[in-house]
Coordinates of C-alpha atoms in Angstrom, one line a residue:
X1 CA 13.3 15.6 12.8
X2 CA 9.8 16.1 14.4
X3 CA 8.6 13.1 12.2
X4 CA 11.5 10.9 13.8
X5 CA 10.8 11.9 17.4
X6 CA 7.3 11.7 17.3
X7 CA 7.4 8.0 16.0
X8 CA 10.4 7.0 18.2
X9 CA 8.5 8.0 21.1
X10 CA 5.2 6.1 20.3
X11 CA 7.4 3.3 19.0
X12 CA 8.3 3.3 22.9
X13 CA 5.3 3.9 24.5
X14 CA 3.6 1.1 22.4
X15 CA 6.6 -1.3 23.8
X16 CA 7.4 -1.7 20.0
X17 CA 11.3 -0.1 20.7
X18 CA 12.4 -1.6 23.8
X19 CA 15.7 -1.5 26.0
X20 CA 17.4 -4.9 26.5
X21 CA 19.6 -3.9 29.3
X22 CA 22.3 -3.4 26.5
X23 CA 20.6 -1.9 23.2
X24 CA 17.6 -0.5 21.8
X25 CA 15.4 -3.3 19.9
X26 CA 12.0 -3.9 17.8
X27 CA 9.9 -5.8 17.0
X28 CA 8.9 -4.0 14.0
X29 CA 9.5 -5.2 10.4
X30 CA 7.8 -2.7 7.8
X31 CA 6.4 1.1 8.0
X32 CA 2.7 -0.3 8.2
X33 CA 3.5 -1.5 11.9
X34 CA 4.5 1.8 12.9
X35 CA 0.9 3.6 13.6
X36 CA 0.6 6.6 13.3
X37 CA 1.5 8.9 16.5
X38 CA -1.1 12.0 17.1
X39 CA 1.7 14.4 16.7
X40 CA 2.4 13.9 13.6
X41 CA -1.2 12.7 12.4
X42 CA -2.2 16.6 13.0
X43 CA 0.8 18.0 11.2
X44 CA -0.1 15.8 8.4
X45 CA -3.4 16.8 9.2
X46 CA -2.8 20.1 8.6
X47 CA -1.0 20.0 5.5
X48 CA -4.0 18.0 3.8
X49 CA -6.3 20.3 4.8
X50 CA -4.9 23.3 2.7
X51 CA -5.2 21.1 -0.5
X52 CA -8.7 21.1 -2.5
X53 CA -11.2 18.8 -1.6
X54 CA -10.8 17.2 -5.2
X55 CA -6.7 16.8 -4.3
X56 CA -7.8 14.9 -1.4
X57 CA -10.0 12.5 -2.9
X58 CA -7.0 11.8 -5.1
X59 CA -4.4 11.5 -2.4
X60 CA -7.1 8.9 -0.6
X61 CA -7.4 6.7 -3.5
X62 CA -3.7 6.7 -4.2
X63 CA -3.0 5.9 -0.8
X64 CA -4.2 2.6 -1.5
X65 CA -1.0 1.7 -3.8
X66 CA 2.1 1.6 -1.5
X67 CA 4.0 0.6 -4.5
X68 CA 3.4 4.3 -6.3
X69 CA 1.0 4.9 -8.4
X70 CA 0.3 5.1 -12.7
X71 CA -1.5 8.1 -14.1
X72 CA -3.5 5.2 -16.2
X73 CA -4.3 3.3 -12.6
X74 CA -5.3 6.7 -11.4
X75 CA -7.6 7.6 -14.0
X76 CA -9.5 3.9 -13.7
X77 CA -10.0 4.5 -9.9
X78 CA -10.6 7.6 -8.7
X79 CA -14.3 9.0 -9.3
X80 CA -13.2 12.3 -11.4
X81 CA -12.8 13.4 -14.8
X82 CA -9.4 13.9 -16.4
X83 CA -9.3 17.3 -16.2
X84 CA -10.1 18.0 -12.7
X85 CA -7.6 14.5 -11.7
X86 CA -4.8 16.2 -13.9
X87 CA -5.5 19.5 -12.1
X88 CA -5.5 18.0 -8.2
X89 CA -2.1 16.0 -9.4
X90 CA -0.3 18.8 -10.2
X91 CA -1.6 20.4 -6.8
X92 CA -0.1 17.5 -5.0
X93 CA 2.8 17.8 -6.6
X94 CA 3.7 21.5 -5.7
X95 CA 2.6 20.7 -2.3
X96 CA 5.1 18.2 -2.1
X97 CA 3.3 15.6 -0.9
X98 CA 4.1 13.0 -3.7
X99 CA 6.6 13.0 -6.8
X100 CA 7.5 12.1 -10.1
X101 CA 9.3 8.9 -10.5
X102 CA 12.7 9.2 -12.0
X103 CA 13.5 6.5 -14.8
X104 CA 9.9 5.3 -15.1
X105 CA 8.7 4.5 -18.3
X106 CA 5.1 6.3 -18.5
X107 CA 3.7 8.7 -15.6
X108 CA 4.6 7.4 -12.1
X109 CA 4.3 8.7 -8.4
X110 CA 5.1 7.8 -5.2
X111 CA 4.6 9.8 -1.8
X112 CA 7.4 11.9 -0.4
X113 CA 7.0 10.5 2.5
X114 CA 4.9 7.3 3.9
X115 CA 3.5 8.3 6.4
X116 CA 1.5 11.0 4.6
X117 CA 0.4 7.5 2.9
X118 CA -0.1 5.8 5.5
X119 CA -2.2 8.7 7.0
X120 CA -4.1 8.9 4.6
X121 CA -5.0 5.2 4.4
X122 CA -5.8 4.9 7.7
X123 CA -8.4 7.2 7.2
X124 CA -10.4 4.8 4.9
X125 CA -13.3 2.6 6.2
X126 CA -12.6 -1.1 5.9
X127 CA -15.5 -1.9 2.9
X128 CA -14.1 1.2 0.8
X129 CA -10.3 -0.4 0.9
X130 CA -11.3 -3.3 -0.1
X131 CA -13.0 -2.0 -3.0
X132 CA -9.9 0.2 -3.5
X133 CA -7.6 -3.0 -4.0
X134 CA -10.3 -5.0 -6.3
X135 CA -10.7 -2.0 -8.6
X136 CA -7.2 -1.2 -8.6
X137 CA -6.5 -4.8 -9.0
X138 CA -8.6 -5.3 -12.0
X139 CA -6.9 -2.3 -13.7
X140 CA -3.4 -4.2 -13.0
X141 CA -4.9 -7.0 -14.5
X142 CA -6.0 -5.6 -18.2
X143 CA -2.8 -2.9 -18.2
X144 CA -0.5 -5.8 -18.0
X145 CA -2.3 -8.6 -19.5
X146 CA 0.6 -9.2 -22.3
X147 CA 3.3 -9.6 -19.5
X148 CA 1.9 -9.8 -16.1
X149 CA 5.5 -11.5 -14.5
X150 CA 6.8 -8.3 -13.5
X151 CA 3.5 -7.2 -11.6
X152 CA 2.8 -10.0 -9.8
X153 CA 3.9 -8.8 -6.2
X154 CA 2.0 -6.0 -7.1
X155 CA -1.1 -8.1 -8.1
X156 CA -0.6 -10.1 -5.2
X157 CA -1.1 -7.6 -2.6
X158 CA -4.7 -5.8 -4.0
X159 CA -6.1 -8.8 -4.7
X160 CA -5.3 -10.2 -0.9
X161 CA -6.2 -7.2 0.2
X162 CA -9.7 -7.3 -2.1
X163 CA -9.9 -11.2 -0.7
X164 CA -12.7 -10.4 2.4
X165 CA -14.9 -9.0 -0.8
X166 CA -15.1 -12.6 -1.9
X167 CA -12.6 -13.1 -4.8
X168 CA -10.3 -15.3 -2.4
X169 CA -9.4 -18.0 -6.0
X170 CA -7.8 -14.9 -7.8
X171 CA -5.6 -14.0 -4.3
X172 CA -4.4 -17.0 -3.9
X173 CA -3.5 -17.8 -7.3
X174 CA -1.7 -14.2 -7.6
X175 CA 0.5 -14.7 -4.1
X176 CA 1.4 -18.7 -5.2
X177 CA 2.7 -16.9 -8.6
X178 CA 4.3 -13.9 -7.1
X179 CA 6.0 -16.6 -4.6
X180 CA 6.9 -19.1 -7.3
X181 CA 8.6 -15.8 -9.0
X182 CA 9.9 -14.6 -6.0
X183 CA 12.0 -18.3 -6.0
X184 CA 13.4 -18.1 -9.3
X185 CA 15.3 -15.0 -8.3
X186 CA 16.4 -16.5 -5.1
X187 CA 14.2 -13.8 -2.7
X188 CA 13.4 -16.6 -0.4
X189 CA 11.9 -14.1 2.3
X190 CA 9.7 -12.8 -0.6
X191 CA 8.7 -15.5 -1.8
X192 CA 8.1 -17.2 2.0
X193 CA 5.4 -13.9 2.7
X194 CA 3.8 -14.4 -0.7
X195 CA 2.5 -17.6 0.4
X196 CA 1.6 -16.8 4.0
X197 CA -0.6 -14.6 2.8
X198 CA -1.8 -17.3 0.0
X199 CA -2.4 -19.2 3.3
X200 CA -3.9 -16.4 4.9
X201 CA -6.4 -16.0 1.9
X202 CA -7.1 -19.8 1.7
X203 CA -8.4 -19.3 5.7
X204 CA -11.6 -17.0 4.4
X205 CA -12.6 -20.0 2.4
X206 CA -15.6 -22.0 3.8
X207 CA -14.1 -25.1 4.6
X208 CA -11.0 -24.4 3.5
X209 CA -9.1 -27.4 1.2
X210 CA -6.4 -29.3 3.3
X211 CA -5.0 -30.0 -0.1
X212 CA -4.2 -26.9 -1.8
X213 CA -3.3 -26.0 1.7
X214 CA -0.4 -28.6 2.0
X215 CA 0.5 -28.1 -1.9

């Protein structure tokens, strides 16, 4: 309840909920336009800071992967041995502050809640997130070489993220795929943002290519 009035009123203040004269309206289209409100930045805050130092490392570098997160991912990114990741996992997880994936194949996790994520990520300077998405990325990339279609969206958004580092070919290849995908199962909207943001990539180019733009 705290969580829902603290973002409610900055959603206000920040003119992103509005009054119409009739009924409440926004602008707003996914959690990452939401910001964070001070309120509940320090509860977060505080929650974080009764977790090892070694927990929080891991929180920070899974924040990076809004989709959840692999133990195998995990291991490849963050800068820690497997005994002292396995221990700040299972710290997280009695905390509360992520969970266990029902149904999922091999060891998955997600946040409880996204704006711990989303705390969390905000947190990280701009070069270290893009490095984030490459490595992360690249791990995608040799996990799911044999069958990569499922992944794609996935792929798509570290390696657009990753694109200011300089690999802009390998995010616009992944978003056109993830769209072209996106088509075959009729998720229009899906598929539509995959290739904005192929666009988008395409614009860090020198020069661009008015070519692959148009095709």
């Amino acid at each position: 309840p705290f969580f829902i009035g603290e973002v409610l009123r900055h959603l206000v203040e920040s003119g992103k909920l509005y009054w119409d004269g009739a009924h409440w309206r926004t602008n707003v289209t996914s959690t990452s336009e939401l910001g964070i409100p001070e309120g509940v930045r320090e509860v977060v805050g505080r929650r974080l800071s009764a977790l090892s130092a070694e927990c929080n490392r891991m929180l920070t570098v899974a924040s990076a992967m809004p989709a959840g997160f692999s133990w195998e991912v995990l291991r490849a990114t963050a800068e820690a041995d497997d005994a002292t990741l396995l221990d700040a996992l299972e710290e997280a997880l009695a905390a509360r502050l992520i969970r266990e994936r029902e149904g999922a194949q091999a060891a998955s996790y997600e946040f409880t809640h996204a704006l711990i994520r989303q705390t969390l990520y905000e947190e990280l300077s701009a070069p270290r997130r893009v490095l984030l998405h490459r490595q992360i990325g690249e791990r995608l990339e040799k996990l799911h070489a044999g069958n990569p279609g499922p992944h794609l969206a996935e792929l798509a958004h570290h390696f657009f993220q990753a694109a200011p580092g300089g690999d802009v070919d390998k995010a616009v290849d992944y978003a056109v795929h993830a769209g072209e995908r996106a088509i075959t199962v009729a998720a229009f909207e899906e598929a539509t943002a995959h290739f904005e943001r192929a666009l988008q990539a395409l614009e860090l180019t020198r020069g661009g290519s008015p070519e692959r733009e148009c095709r």
